[in-house]
Amino acid sequence: MNRLLLLFAAAACTPSCVAQLSFGGMPIALKAEKLHLAKVPVVELPAVDPAPLLAEDAARAAAGIKGPFRFGVNHGTDLGMENSGNWSILADGTRLWRLQLHCPQAYSINFVLDAFIMPAGAKLFVHNEAGQWLGAFTRESAPGRTLLGVTQLAGDRVTLSYEEPAGTAVPGRLHLSQVTHAYRDVLGGAKGLNDSGPCNNNTSCPEGDPWQQEISAVAMITVGGSGLCTGTLLNNCASDGTPYFLTANHCVQGDNPATWSFRFNWESPTCTPTTNGPVNQTVSGALLLENSPGSDVALLQLDDMPPAAYEVYYSGWDASGTMPTSQTGIHHPSGDIKKISFDYDGAVHGTMSGADCWRIMAWDDGTTEPGSSGSGLWNQDHRLIGQLYGGQASCNNNVNDYYGRFDVSFPLLTDWLGGCGDGVDGYDPNLAVYALDASVTAINGIEANYCNTGIISPAITIKNFGTTTLTQLMYSHVLDGGSPVTAIWNGSLASGATAQISLGDINVGNGGHTFSVSCSAPNGGADEHTANDAKSTSFTVANPGFPVDILITLDNYGSETTWTVTGDTGAEQSSGGPYADFSQGLVTEELCLPAGCYVFTIMDQYGDGICCSYGMGDFQVVSGNGAVLVDGDGDFEDSADAPFCIEASAIAESEAQGGMAVFPNPSTGRLDVMLAGWQAGSLRVRDMAGRVLLHERSQVNWARRTIDLALLADGCYALEVEGDGHRTVQRIVLQR
């Protein structure tokens, strides 16, 4: 272990670790054990005590200092290929260099490479103990540059693996100058989601619907490797998509935005509960164009335009200084997923530390927190009028927030934004220029699986991508290719705006289904762009249904493990995997299946099962009442099949009582029934539809009996025994 190469550890925000474009693939190093590679050398970084850091952060928040929101501690390092890690030569001649970083009890690790020199064909990956990875980073990840910052990867251990093709004439070079230990979770894992106060609103909630364009303009910024702020993409007078980006001057604090990382679209896809969104839609680096403490403003230009796949928006702005009648803020509080806040009373003029600001007297819905610094404030016309400086607002005290005034900043920004007057509307590069272009953008309210209900309650989101205000739209929904159900929407939808339409309750039968929705005839005319008119989604219904859990204990290589459940006709009912490598945890998959017989098939891509050379894996299928239907030890090669049956809903489980043993079960046809503490005089065997296949009645009650079911087919049955005031039902399985 290498402790000698650490230069210093600093808690302040210094040069950042930033994300870069990566090009996919899977690191060879994840198969190190199977390739019999030497153990990777580990660099032990100093331990970090989060308690005093959290206390400092709390004091800053109490004082109204809103950013940057500190999440990590930076360690200066001198780690390179020449003095750290080890080399291996693979069978095909590939040269592999590996180095592991250990930051004890860190939530995540990010780092900066001040030497990133990559020959053609070389790849750099970074992976953690859970088998998650970043990369491949190649020479195209930083064209013309030798600096690469790598964004956060969860866990307190990460491994760098550099793959260089055989015969490379000029070898590559890597050198790490800084490693950041995260003492807060900024990736939305165990603690990152909902770290902000409970009064904050997810941007996917209905109150956020009118603000979806502005929401797409907002990004969380990693500042100095260990701090977080928020900022906004701005439109200019030319509406040409130049990536101008507005944030707060106090977020700069002498730092170099060339090393910043900008994370777009980190939003919960659902209103409630909060769930994680993508964390990899990042842009790296920016040029500082202008900054001033007079209105706490900083204008940047991103080094790269956000990719089209991010679907960003460039916000409009208002530099007139006109008093607003209401305000909306969009931000990342406390390093949390994106939130939206509302003040329905007009802001007033105010000052904070000498800066000219808009003062929010009190938030009516939501608030701001550390990490929200630099986030935009929009007026009632959806135009930005300021960026957050600070204040005392929180969920427990929603008063007094201060935003640097954009009208005060504007004379400093006209060289870049243009001199087209006091304001400009936003720019959506994703909108083609069609007069009539309506779209179904989402089907909401349909779950993947329905258990014990045959009713779905879908809703759809429509969006006006056209330039003409949408006042009427025809929409249709179809279940499983059947007859369409058509209706007319009437309203007023401006260009770029969205609306929700409820489709009511729909009854569906058992099995798999496809639900499709389309729209047509905007304003009674022809849609000029039909490619975005339709959406579909699939789901399954089991009504009545029985909950079933698939329990898989993984070995080291979860990425090799997949499974299916098929019915007696061979139709696939459900499937899962692959999973993360090196997690060795218990995976629980919850299913709901109709009564019937099934086959659970587990597969291993490498052909060595999930036990026992690389971990003690196994698998079970367990019914909702705890009965083990399948119990496998994981010792197989390519795959293992395990049949199981679920008893009929016609036999009520609540009627089952104790005091009866049946063995063997499963049986080949002959089985013994033993009663404890009571005697029976009647015995029935039913199929899963509840039909009686065997009925034996005795004039003399019995406590033990042998029955022969050799004439019945393999499958699941219900054994019903009555007598002495008892009635007991137990599932039996015939399997030959």
XYZ file of C-alpha atoms in Angstrom:
736
model
C 0.000 0.000 0.000
C 1.278 3.416 -0.977
C 1.076 6.176 1.629
C 4.193 8.121 0.607
C 2.849 9.882 -2.459
C 0.149 11.986 -0.779
C 1.000 15.645 -0.780
C -1.794 17.181 1.297
C -5.443 16.921 2.250
C -7.619 20.010 1.982
C -11.237 20.552 2.884
C -11.577 23.715 0.817
C -12.901 23.795 -2.737
C -9.830 23.549 -4.973
C -9.340 22.218 -8.542
C -12.197 20.016 -9.624
C -12.709 16.491 -10.830
C -14.874 16.714 -13.913
C -16.736 14.327 -16.164
C -15.797 13.809 -19.793
C -17.308 12.074 -22.799
C -16.895 8.316 -22.626
C -17.343 5.648 -25.268
C -18.729 2.548 -23.574
C -17.395 -0.960 -23.319
C -16.629 -3.140 -20.308
C -13.335 -3.125 -18.389
C -11.222 -6.255 -18.685
C -10.197 -5.724 -15.063
C -13.638 -6.832 -13.857
C -12.532 -10.362 -14.814
C -9.212 -10.057 -12.970
C -9.890 -13.063 -10.746
C -10.789 -15.340 -13.635
C -7.794 -14.089 -15.616
C -5.555 -14.880 -12.606
C -4.127 -11.365 -12.538
C -1.913 -10.228 -9.698
C -3.630 -8.394 -6.857
C -4.147 -4.730 -7.659
C -2.004 -2.322 -5.552
C -4.019 -0.078 -3.235
C -3.269 3.542 -2.361
C -4.681 4.358 1.072
C -5.910 7.952 1.267
C -6.187 9.609 4.699
C -9.364 9.007 6.676
C -11.820 11.900 6.877
C -13.829 12.752 9.992
C -17.113 14.150 8.659
C -18.417 15.442 12.010
C -16.506 18.760 12.146
C -17.053 19.300 8.429
C -20.798 18.802 8.785
C -20.804 21.172 11.766
C -19.018 23.821 9.688
C -21.501 23.289 6.863
C -24.441 23.665 9.258
C -23.016 26.908 10.643
C -22.624 28.311 7.126
C -26.201 27.368 6.301
C -27.503 28.988 9.501
C -25.684 32.181 8.534
C -27.471 32.224 5.173
C -24.368 31.304 3.164
C -25.849 29.141 0.440
C -22.933 27.885 -1.522
C -20.989 26.236 -2.793
C -22.461 23.257 -0.968
C -19.438 21.307 0.237
C -19.641 17.534 -0.143
C -16.033 16.349 -0.160
C -12.412 16.733 0.871
C -9.669 17.050 -1.732
C -6.415 15.100 -1.371
C -3.447 16.235 -3.454
C -1.631 13.232 -4.946
C 1.362 12.294 -7.085
C 0.280 8.977 -8.585
C 1.417 7.882 -12.016
C 2.194 4.810 -14.083
C 5.857 5.152 -13.232
C 5.438 5.048 -9.444
C 2.086 3.389 -8.696
C -0.092 0.463 -9.734
C 1.049 -2.630 -11.626
C 1.220 -3.921 -15.192
C -0.057 -7.201 -16.653
C 0.292 -8.641 -20.149
C -2.824 -10.480 -21.339
C -2.919 -13.468 -23.679
C -3.595 -11.292 -26.733
C -0.713 -8.945 -25.887
C -2.860 -6.199 -24.371
C -1.001 -4.257 -21.677
C -3.125 -3.631 -18.581
C -2.244 -1.107 -15.848
C -4.318 -1.047 -12.653
C -4.389 1.086 -9.517
C -6.932 1.118 -6.690
C -7.790 4.170 -4.564
C -9.228 3.688 -1.069
C -10.906 6.597 0.722
C -12.185 4.994 3.934
C -15.966 5.353 4.362
C -16.339 7.750 1.429
C -19.739 7.856 -0.259
C -18.017 8.340 -3.604
C -14.656 9.195 -5.145
C -13.804 11.563 -7.980
C -10.357 12.582 -9.214
C -8.412 14.616 -11.746
C -5.729 13.441 -14.155
C -3.321 16.258 -14.957
C -1.645 13.972 -17.496
C -4.043 12.155 -19.806
C -2.070 11.012 -22.845
C -3.787 8.232 -24.768
C -2.494 6.455 -27.886
C -4.911 5.200 -30.534
C -6.965 2.252 -29.294
C -6.114 2.763 -25.614
C -8.939 2.831 -23.057
C -9.258 3.949 -19.454
C -11.975 2.575 -17.181
C -12.810 3.257 -13.545
C -14.836 0.689 -11.586
C -15.966 0.197 -8.001
C -16.521 -2.814 -5.755
C -20.168 -3.054 -6.856
C -19.139 -3.650 -10.461
C -20.238 -0.209 -11.676
C -17.859 1.568 -14.006
C -17.142 4.766 -15.929
C -15.590 4.776 -19.392
C -14.136 3.899 -21.722
C -12.227 7.175 -21.782
C -10.173 7.457 -24.970
C -8.125 10.086 -26.783
C -11.458 11.394 -28.146
C -12.645 12.132 -24.597
C -10.396 15.208 -24.360
C -9.291 16.070 -27.898
C -6.330 18.417 -27.896
C -6.142 18.404 -24.090
C -4.114 16.448 -21.552
C -6.363 17.149 -18.556
C -9.173 14.765 -17.647
C -11.386 14.965 -14.606
C -13.445 11.912 -13.713
C -16.803 12.436 -12.021
C -18.054 10.743 -8.861
C -18.268 6.954 -8.663
C -20.061 5.444 -5.671
C -18.156 3.659 -2.911
C -14.942 4.096 -0.959
C -12.803 2.040 -3.369
C -12.333 2.664 -7.079
C -9.934 0.963 -9.462
C -8.371 2.585 -12.515
C -7.659 0.171 -15.363
C -5.793 1.274 -18.484
C -5.877 -1.024 -21.522
C -3.274 -0.520 -24.256
C -3.288 -2.560 -27.495
C -0.367 -4.855 -28.252
C 2.313 -3.271 -30.402
C 1.508 0.337 -29.467
C 4.522 2.354 -30.611
C 4.282 5.252 -28.143
C 2.819 4.219 -24.777
C 0.246 6.282 -22.946
C 0.730 8.224 -19.733
C -1.600 8.889 -16.806
C -0.974 10.946 -13.670
C -3.405 11.715 -10.818
C -2.973 15.073 -9.119
C -6.105 15.122 -6.944
C -8.551 12.666 -5.362
C -11.802 13.815 -3.711
C -13.312 11.939 -0.757
C -17.097 12.547 -0.606
C -18.384 12.712 2.956
C -21.875 13.385 1.585
C -23.814 11.268 -0.910
C -24.196 13.309 -4.112
C -25.171 10.402 -6.369
C -28.635 9.726 -4.968
C -27.704 6.454 -3.316
C -28.483 5.487 0.259
C -28.670 9.083 1.483
C -28.386 11.450 -1.494
C -32.027 11.435 -2.472
C -34.223 13.496 -0.147
C -31.232 15.049 1.643
C -32.965 18.378 1.105
C -35.875 19.474 3.274
C -39.283 17.794 2.937
C -40.997 20.974 1.724
C -39.115 20.851 -1.593
C -41.038 19.862 -4.739
C -39.742 17.443 -7.341
C -39.757 19.033 -10.783
C -41.813 16.093 -12.085
C -44.754 16.995 -9.824
C -47.820 18.551 -11.472
C -46.883 22.053 -10.288
C -43.714 21.718 -12.366
C -45.523 20.902 -15.617
C -45.728 24.518 -16.879
C -41.981 24.919 -16.240
C -40.564 21.877 -18.033
C -38.593 23.957 -20.536
C -36.908 26.068 -17.868
C -36.264 22.902 -15.825
C -34.294 21.522 -18.791
C -32.022 24.590 -18.695
C -30.840 23.991 -15.113
C -27.734 22.001 -14.133
C -25.928 21.098 -10.928
C -22.274 22.193 -10.904
C -19.371 20.387 -9.266
C -17.159 23.273 -8.159
C -13.556 22.774 -7.125
C -13.926 19.019 -6.832
C -15.672 19.208 -3.471
C -18.508 21.757 -3.744
C -21.867 22.103 -5.491
C -23.759 25.049 -6.988
C -26.576 25.423 -9.511
C -26.792 27.371 -12.765
C -28.806 27.946 -15.924
C -28.235 27.853 -19.688
C -29.115 31.254 -21.211
C -30.371 32.132 -24.654
C -28.831 35.039 -26.577
C -30.257 37.516 -29.037
C -29.259 35.318 -31.975
C -30.936 32.193 -30.512
C -28.038 30.193 -31.937
C -27.474 27.711 -29.088
C -24.180 29.153 -27.848
C -23.891 27.480 -24.405
C -23.857 30.567 -22.184
C -24.353 29.582 -18.558
C -25.338 31.821 -15.639
C -24.428 31.177 -12.004
C -23.296 33.119 -8.924
C -20.031 34.994 -8.546
C -19.553 33.524 -5.069
C -19.530 30.030 -6.625
C -16.414 31.002 -8.580
C -14.409 32.089 -5.489
C -11.208 32.326 -7.514
C -11.643 28.805 -8.883
C -11.140 27.905 -12.540
C -14.393 26.870 -14.267
C -12.299 25.009 -16.834
C -12.315 22.171 -14.303
C -16.022 22.315 -13.410
C -18.578 19.634 -14.231
C -22.195 20.408 -15.180
C -24.793 17.673 -14.548
C -28.024 18.115 -16.515
C -31.383 16.368 -16.078
C -30.756 14.958 -12.603
C -34.453 14.806 -11.798
C -36.810 12.304 -10.215
C -38.868 10.675 -12.989
C -41.802 10.464 -10.555
C -43.373 13.034 -8.254
C -43.860 10.637 -5.338
C -41.883 8.752 -4.266
C -38.601 10.408 -5.200
C -36.555 8.038 -7.347
C -33.144 8.483 -8.897
C -32.595 9.937 -12.343
C -29.612 9.849 -14.697
C -26.338 11.051 -13.152
C -24.214 10.736 -16.290
C -25.567 13.564 -18.466
C -22.603 15.834 -17.876
C -20.621 18.484 -19.701
C -17.071 19.352 -18.666
C -15.311 22.636 -18.392
C -16.230 26.243 -19.094
C -14.677 29.627 -19.819
C -15.374 32.446 -17.356
C -16.593 35.384 -19.464
C -17.645 37.871 -16.784
C -18.194 38.009 -13.045
C -19.011 40.742 -10.566
C -19.807 40.978 -6.843
C -22.094 43.957 -7.546
C -24.945 41.587 -8.397
C -23.140 38.335 -7.515
C -23.172 37.279 -11.169
C -20.947 34.978 -13.199
C -21.433 34.277 -16.911
C -19.671 31.265 -18.397
C -19.482 29.591 -21.766
C -19.400 25.790 -21.611
C -16.466 24.178 -23.422
C -18.841 21.868 -25.293
C -22.458 22.148 -26.346
C -24.661 19.722 -24.415
C -25.369 16.705 -26.657
C -28.720 16.629 -28.414
C -29.680 13.572 -26.338
C -29.768 15.789 -23.215
C -32.631 17.830 -24.742
C -31.598 21.006 -22.931
C -33.297 24.388 -23.153
C -31.770 27.889 -23.259
C -33.725 30.125 -20.914
C -35.108 33.499 -21.857
C -34.391 36.528 -19.662
C -35.745 39.941 -18.687
C -33.298 42.807 -18.103
C -35.922 45.547 -17.805
C -35.949 45.630 -14.010
C -39.766 45.582 -14.028
C -41.141 44.446 -10.686
C -42.355 40.831 -10.993
C -45.749 39.679 -9.743
C -44.634 36.119 -8.925
C -41.395 34.133 -8.978
C -40.248 30.559 -9.572
C -36.903 29.049 -8.572
C -35.394 25.824 -9.972
C -32.388 24.433 -8.135
C -30.448 21.547 -6.541
C -30.757 22.059 -2.753
C -28.214 20.319 -0.506
C -26.852 18.266 -3.377
C -30.285 16.740 -3.933
C -32.156 15.925 -7.097
C -33.669 18.952 -8.915
C -36.466 20.875 -7.127
C -38.843 23.751 -7.894
C -40.112 26.542 -5.581
C -42.827 29.195 -5.925
C -43.498 32.668 -4.508
C -46.875 34.090 -5.497
C -46.159 37.590 -4.173
C -43.975 40.022 -6.066
C -40.307 40.225 -5.078
C -38.930 43.539 -3.835
C -35.551 45.235 -4.126
C -32.980 44.414 -1.471
C -29.265 44.145 -0.851
C -27.047 41.419 0.541
C -23.396 42.074 1.347
C -23.587 45.123 -0.913
C -25.003 43.250 -3.915
C -28.173 44.502 -5.632
C -30.775 41.756 -5.276
C -34.369 40.682 -5.637
C -35.651 39.836 -2.161
C -38.105 36.963 -1.752
C -40.089 37.879 1.345
C -41.398 34.327 1.864
C -41.707 31.231 -0.298
C -45.278 29.990 -0.676
C -44.316 26.506 -1.885
C -40.807 25.099 -1.459
C -37.599 26.844 -0.400
C -33.865 27.001 -1.189
C -30.849 25.543 0.608
C -27.059 25.396 0.308
C -26.331 23.988 -3.134
C -29.080 26.164 -4.620
C -26.551 29.003 -4.980
C -26.424 30.404 -8.499
C -29.820 28.962 -9.434
C -32.158 31.042 -11.543
C -35.218 33.054 -10.557
C -37.954 33.422 -13.195
C -40.810 35.902 -13.355
C -44.420 35.197 -14.266
C -43.511 35.408 -17.975
C -40.992 32.529 -17.743
C -38.041 34.888 -18.130
C -35.012 34.745 -15.832
C -34.528 37.820 -13.637
C -31.777 36.762 -11.213
C -29.537 34.116 -9.658
C -29.448 33.056 -5.996
C -26.947 34.776 -3.700
C -28.081 33.675 -0.211
C -30.535 34.176 2.602
C -32.168 32.547 5.595
C -34.876 30.516 3.854
C -35.333 26.839 4.703
C -38.225 24.450 5.224
C -38.412 25.589 8.848
C -38.048 29.285 8.002
C -39.227 30.129 4.499
C -38.406 33.858 4.586
C -35.710 36.102 3.106
C -33.886 34.845 0.047
C -31.785 37.164 -2.116
C -31.164 36.836 -5.858
C -28.644 38.974 -7.743
C -30.623 41.165 -10.146
C -30.188 40.328 -13.817
C -31.083 43.878 -14.863
C -28.106 45.147 -12.828
C -25.831 42.485 -14.327
C -26.986 42.940 -17.911
C -24.694 45.847 -18.967
C -21.747 43.545 -18.200
C -23.206 40.718 -20.300
C -24.319 42.438 -23.502
C -21.039 41.698 -25.312
C -22.071 38.038 -25.282
C -25.853 37.941 -24.977
C -26.398 40.739 -27.491
C -28.096 44.113 -27.543
C -31.599 43.178 -28.658
C -33.393 45.104 -25.952
C -34.511 44.320 -22.442
C -35.495 40.717 -22.949
C -35.569 37.619 -25.077
C -37.632 34.436 -25.060
C -36.103 31.031 -24.496
C -34.673 28.833 -27.237
C -35.412 25.124 -27.600
C -32.957 23.497 -30.036
C -35.060 20.346 -29.965
C -38.011 22.047 -31.624
C -38.177 21.781 -35.382
C -40.028 24.602 -37.076
C -43.506 23.226 -37.749
C -46.670 25.238 -37.420
C -48.738 22.205 -36.363
C -46.815 19.549 -34.448
C -48.496 17.858 -31.484
C -46.924 14.954 -29.631
C -47.690 12.313 -27.025
C -44.559 12.516 -24.873
C -45.463 10.096 -22.058
C -47.924 7.468 -20.867
C -48.351 7.821 -17.114
C -50.107 5.770 -14.461
C -49.455 2.289 -15.878
C -47.374 -0.036 -13.725
C -45.275 -2.887 -15.085
C -47.223 -5.518 -13.116
C -50.740 -5.608 -11.677
C -51.563 -8.089 -8.934
C -55.165 -8.879 -7.964
C -56.608 -6.061 -9.999
C -57.646 -5.791 -13.606
C -58.087 -2.015 -13.726
C -55.556 0.422 -15.142
C -55.881 4.213 -14.871
C -53.625 5.714 -17.540
C -52.980 9.352 -18.313
C -50.982 10.889 -21.128
C -48.822 13.973 -21.514
C -49.228 15.926 -24.720
C -46.825 18.630 -25.869
C -47.127 21.338 -28.477
C -43.939 21.205 -30.533
C -45.463 23.495 -33.153
C -45.234 27.256 -33.393
C -49.021 27.712 -33.461
C -50.953 27.672 -30.186
C -52.726 24.323 -29.874
C -56.460 24.609 -29.142
C -57.766 21.197 -30.209
C -56.349 17.689 -30.573
C -57.730 14.248 -31.348
C -56.241 11.382 -29.328
C -56.824 7.627 -29.315
C -55.831 4.693 -27.165
C -55.691 1.022 -28.155
C -55.346 -2.076 -25.971
C -53.609 -5.064 -27.569
C -54.276 -3.928 -31.114
C -58.044 -3.785 -30.621
C -60.476 -1.090 -31.628
C -59.276 2.446 -30.901
C -61.083 4.649 -28.390
C -60.990 8.232 -29.650
C -61.694 11.553 -27.947
C -61.105 15.272 -28.482
C -59.021 17.552 -26.231
C -59.842 21.274 -26.206
C -57.801 23.950 -24.486
C -54.954 26.386 -25.117
C -51.380 25.125 -25.286
C -48.589 27.531 -26.225
C -45.581 26.419 -28.230
C -43.436 24.103 -26.099
C -46.077 23.708 -23.377
C -47.491 20.423 -22.049
C -50.814 19.178 -20.675
C -52.054 16.058 -18.886
C -55.081 14.074 -20.096
C -56.658 11.367 -17.929
C -58.021 8.370 -19.836
C -60.102 7.057 -16.926
C -60.320 3.489 -15.635
C -59.915 0.643 -18.136
C -60.680 -3.035 -17.413
C -58.161 -5.561 -18.732
C -57.822 -9.331 -18.514
C -55.016 -11.578 -17.337
C -51.717 -11.854 -19.172
C -49.380 -9.535 -21.002
C -50.724 -6.407 -22.666
C -49.625 -3.539 -24.866
C -51.253 -0.141 -24.442
C -50.774 2.360 -27.271
C -51.705 6.031 -27.546
C -51.564 8.409 -30.498
C -52.645 11.925 -31.354
C -53.727 13.538 -34.609
C -55.507 16.462 -36.235
C -54.019 19.366 -34.231
C -56.408 22.319 -34.506
C -58.394 20.193 -36.941
C -55.552 20.139 -39.466
C -52.797 17.764 -40.547
C -49.882 17.167 -38.172
C -46.747 18.260 -40.042
C -44.461 15.954 -38.029
C -45.989 12.549 -37.287
C -42.843 10.817 -35.970
C -43.615 11.905 -32.386
C -47.354 11.232 -32.403
C -47.472 7.794 -30.732
C -46.321 6.021 -27.575
C -46.830 2.501 -26.249
C -46.072 0.589 -23.070
C -46.325 -3.032 -21.950
C -47.613 -4.492 -18.691
C -48.912 -7.738 -17.199
C -52.019 -8.527 -15.177
C -52.570 -11.417 -12.762
C -56.110 -11.230 -11.391
C -56.442 -13.207 -9.249
C -52.704 -13.271 -8.729
C -50.216 -14.644 -6.283
C -47.098 -12.780 -5.116
C -43.863 -14.665 -5.731
C -40.320 -13.577 -4.853
C -37.226 -14.591 -6.811
C -34.277 -14.604 -4.383
C -30.792 -14.846 -5.892
C -27.562 -14.645 -3.920
C -24.997 -13.555 -6.503
C -21.392 -14.624 -6.828
C -18.659 -12.119 -7.719
C -19.830 -11.865 -11.320
C -23.438 -10.743 -11.298
C -23.013 -9.417 -14.849
C -23.066 -13.061 -16.019
C -26.373 -13.918 -14.303
C -29.799 -13.731 -15.944
C -33.078 -15.586 -15.377
C -36.513 -16.214 -16.846
C -39.861 -17.548 -15.658
C -41.883 -19.340 -18.343
C -45.405 -20.744 -18.218
C -46.496 -24.247 -19.102
C -46.918 -23.165 -22.736
C -43.339 -21.892 -22.876
C -44.372 -18.226 -22.936
C -42.041 -15.970 -20.957
C -43.748 -14.410 -17.938
C -40.836 -12.443 -16.517
C -37.061 -12.065 -16.726
C -34.211 -10.311 -14.958
C -30.497 -9.570 -14.850
C -27.703 -9.081 -15.501
C -26.560 -7.550 -12.196
C -23.541 -5.670 -10.866
C -20.257 -7.505 -10.358
C -18.676 -7.904 -6.931
C -21.858 -7.072 -5.020
C -22.350 -10.653 -3.727
C -25.649 -9.465 -2.321
C -29.138 -10.880 -2.209
C -31.251 -9.796 -5.174
C -35.020 -9.863 -4.631
C -37.330 -9.695 -7.640
C -41.055 -9.381 -6.868
C -43.487 -11.045 -9.298
C -47.222 -11.638 -9.404
C -48.353 -14.760 -11.262
C -51.722 -16.400 -11.923
C -52.296 -19.906 -10.628
C -50.424 -22.373 -12.787
C -47.180 -24.240 -13.281
C -43.956 -22.535 -14.298
C -40.269 -23.110 -14.911
C -37.640 -20.869 -13.335
C -34.452 -20.875 -15.431
C -31.242 -19.283 -14.185
C -28.353 -18.770 -16.614
C -24.651 -17.980 -16.274
C -22.965 -16.462 -19.324
C -19.516 -17.773 -18.411
C -20.790 -21.317 -17.846
C -19.629 -21.819 -14.249
C -22.860 -21.192 -12.325
C -23.037 -18.899 -9.308
C -21.313 -21.205 -6.824
C -18.698 -21.989 -5.647
C -15.359 -20.817 -7.107
C -16.173 -17.100 -7.100
C -18.729 -16.774 -4.317
C -21.368 -18.875 -2.588
C -24.397 -18.076 -4.732
C -27.787 -19.787 -4.597
C -31.395 -19.142 -5.600
C -34.938 -19.636 -4.341
C -38.495 -19.030 -5.476
C -40.713 -18.209 -2.487
C -44.486 -17.756 -2.404
C -46.184 -14.832 -0.730
C -46.986 -16.939 2.354
C -43.334 -17.952 2.742
C -43.458 -21.404 1.162
C -40.228 -22.273 -0.662
C -41.219 -23.388 -4.161
C -37.672 -23.689 -5.567
C -34.429 -24.114 -3.651
C -31.228 -24.228 -5.732
C -27.617 -24.349 -4.571
C -26.181 -22.370 -7.510
C -23.803 -25.182 -8.523
C -24.565 -25.529 -12.237
C -22.834 -24.752 -15.514
C -24.633 -22.787 -18.248
C -28.147 -22.950 -16.788
C -30.476 -24.691 -14.359
C -34.232 -25.296 -14.702
C -36.562 -25.589 -11.707
C -40.321 -26.223 -12.111
C -42.816 -24.897 -9.580
C -46.570 -24.493 -9.274
C -48.872 -21.955 -7.666
C -52.150 -23.252 -6.216
C -55.549 -22.105 -7.390
C -57.296 -19.065 -6.072
C -60.421 -21.257 -5.770
C -58.883 -22.668 -2.568
C -58.762 -19.936 0.044
C -55.440 -19.821 1.881
C -57.204 -18.468 4.944
C -58.915 -21.830 5.363
C -55.623 -23.657 5.741
C -54.818 -24.774 9.283
C -51.982 -26.590 10.956
C -51.866 -30.128 12.277
C -51.327 -31.960 8.972
C -48.168 -33.323 7.378
C -47.957 -34.633 3.809
C -44.897 -36.510 2.568
C -43.125 -36.829 0.286
C -44.040 -33.511 -1.278
C -43.304 -33.161 -4.174
C -44.317 -36.737 -4.888
C -44.217 -39.112 -7.853
C -47.819 -40.112 -7.114
C -47.987 -41.963 -3.802
C -47.986 -39.950 -0.584
C -48.845 -40.232 3.109
C -51.111 -37.903 5.058
C -50.610 -37.628 8.839
C -52.802 -35.655 11.249
C -51.675 -34.401 14.658
C -54.257 -34.109 17.441
C -57.352 -34.729 15.343
C -58.930 -37.241 12.929
C -60.506 -36.870 9.516
C -63.285 -38.592 7.660
C -63.202 -36.776 4.298
C -60.409 -36.175 1.787
C -60.527 -34.306 -1.518
C -57.931 -33.518 -4.177
C -58.703 -30.500 -6.373
C -57.005 -29.099 -9.449
C -56.042 -25.446 -9.614
C -59.446 -24.475 -10.939
C -61.018 -25.930 -7.799
C -62.479 -29.012 -9.537
C -62.645 -32.165 -7.387
C -60.537 -34.961 -8.916
C -60.603 -37.373 -5.972
C -63.068 -37.642 -3.074
C -62.694 -40.272 -0.351
C -65.098 -40.520 2.584
C -64.659 -42.969 5.477
C -67.182 -44.088 8.107
C -64.275 -44.388 10.551
C -62.138 -41.328 11.145
C -58.412 -41.725 10.600
C -55.172 -39.999 11.616
C -52.944 -41.476 8.905
C -53.733 -42.401 5.326
C -51.900 -43.281 2.110
C -53.303 -41.985 -1.178
C -52.333 -42.912 -4.729
C -52.417 -40.134 -7.335
C -50.498 -41.997 -10.034
C -53.227 -41.335 -12.603
C -52.958 -37.558 -12.252
C -50.642 -35.497 -14.434
C -47.634 -33.648 -13.071
C -48.525 -30.312 -11.579
C -49.918 -28.556 -8.523
C -53.020 -29.677 -6.640
C -54.834 -28.850 -3.418
C -55.336 -31.537 -0.772
C -58.380 -30.811 1.407
C -58.993 -32.816 4.612
C -62.029 -32.461 6.957
C -63.044 -33.960 10.297
C -63.513 -33.264 14.020
C -64.489 -29.690 13.180
C -61.229 -29.104 11.297
C -60.730 -28.211 7.653
C -57.167 -28.074 6.317
C -55.930 -27.340 2.804
C -52.352 -27.948 1.664
C -50.700 -27.655 -1.701
C -49.162 -30.818 -3.138
C -46.944 -31.182 -6.182
C -46.687 -34.182 -8.484
C -43.333 -34.261 -10.220
C -41.935 -37.363 -11.939
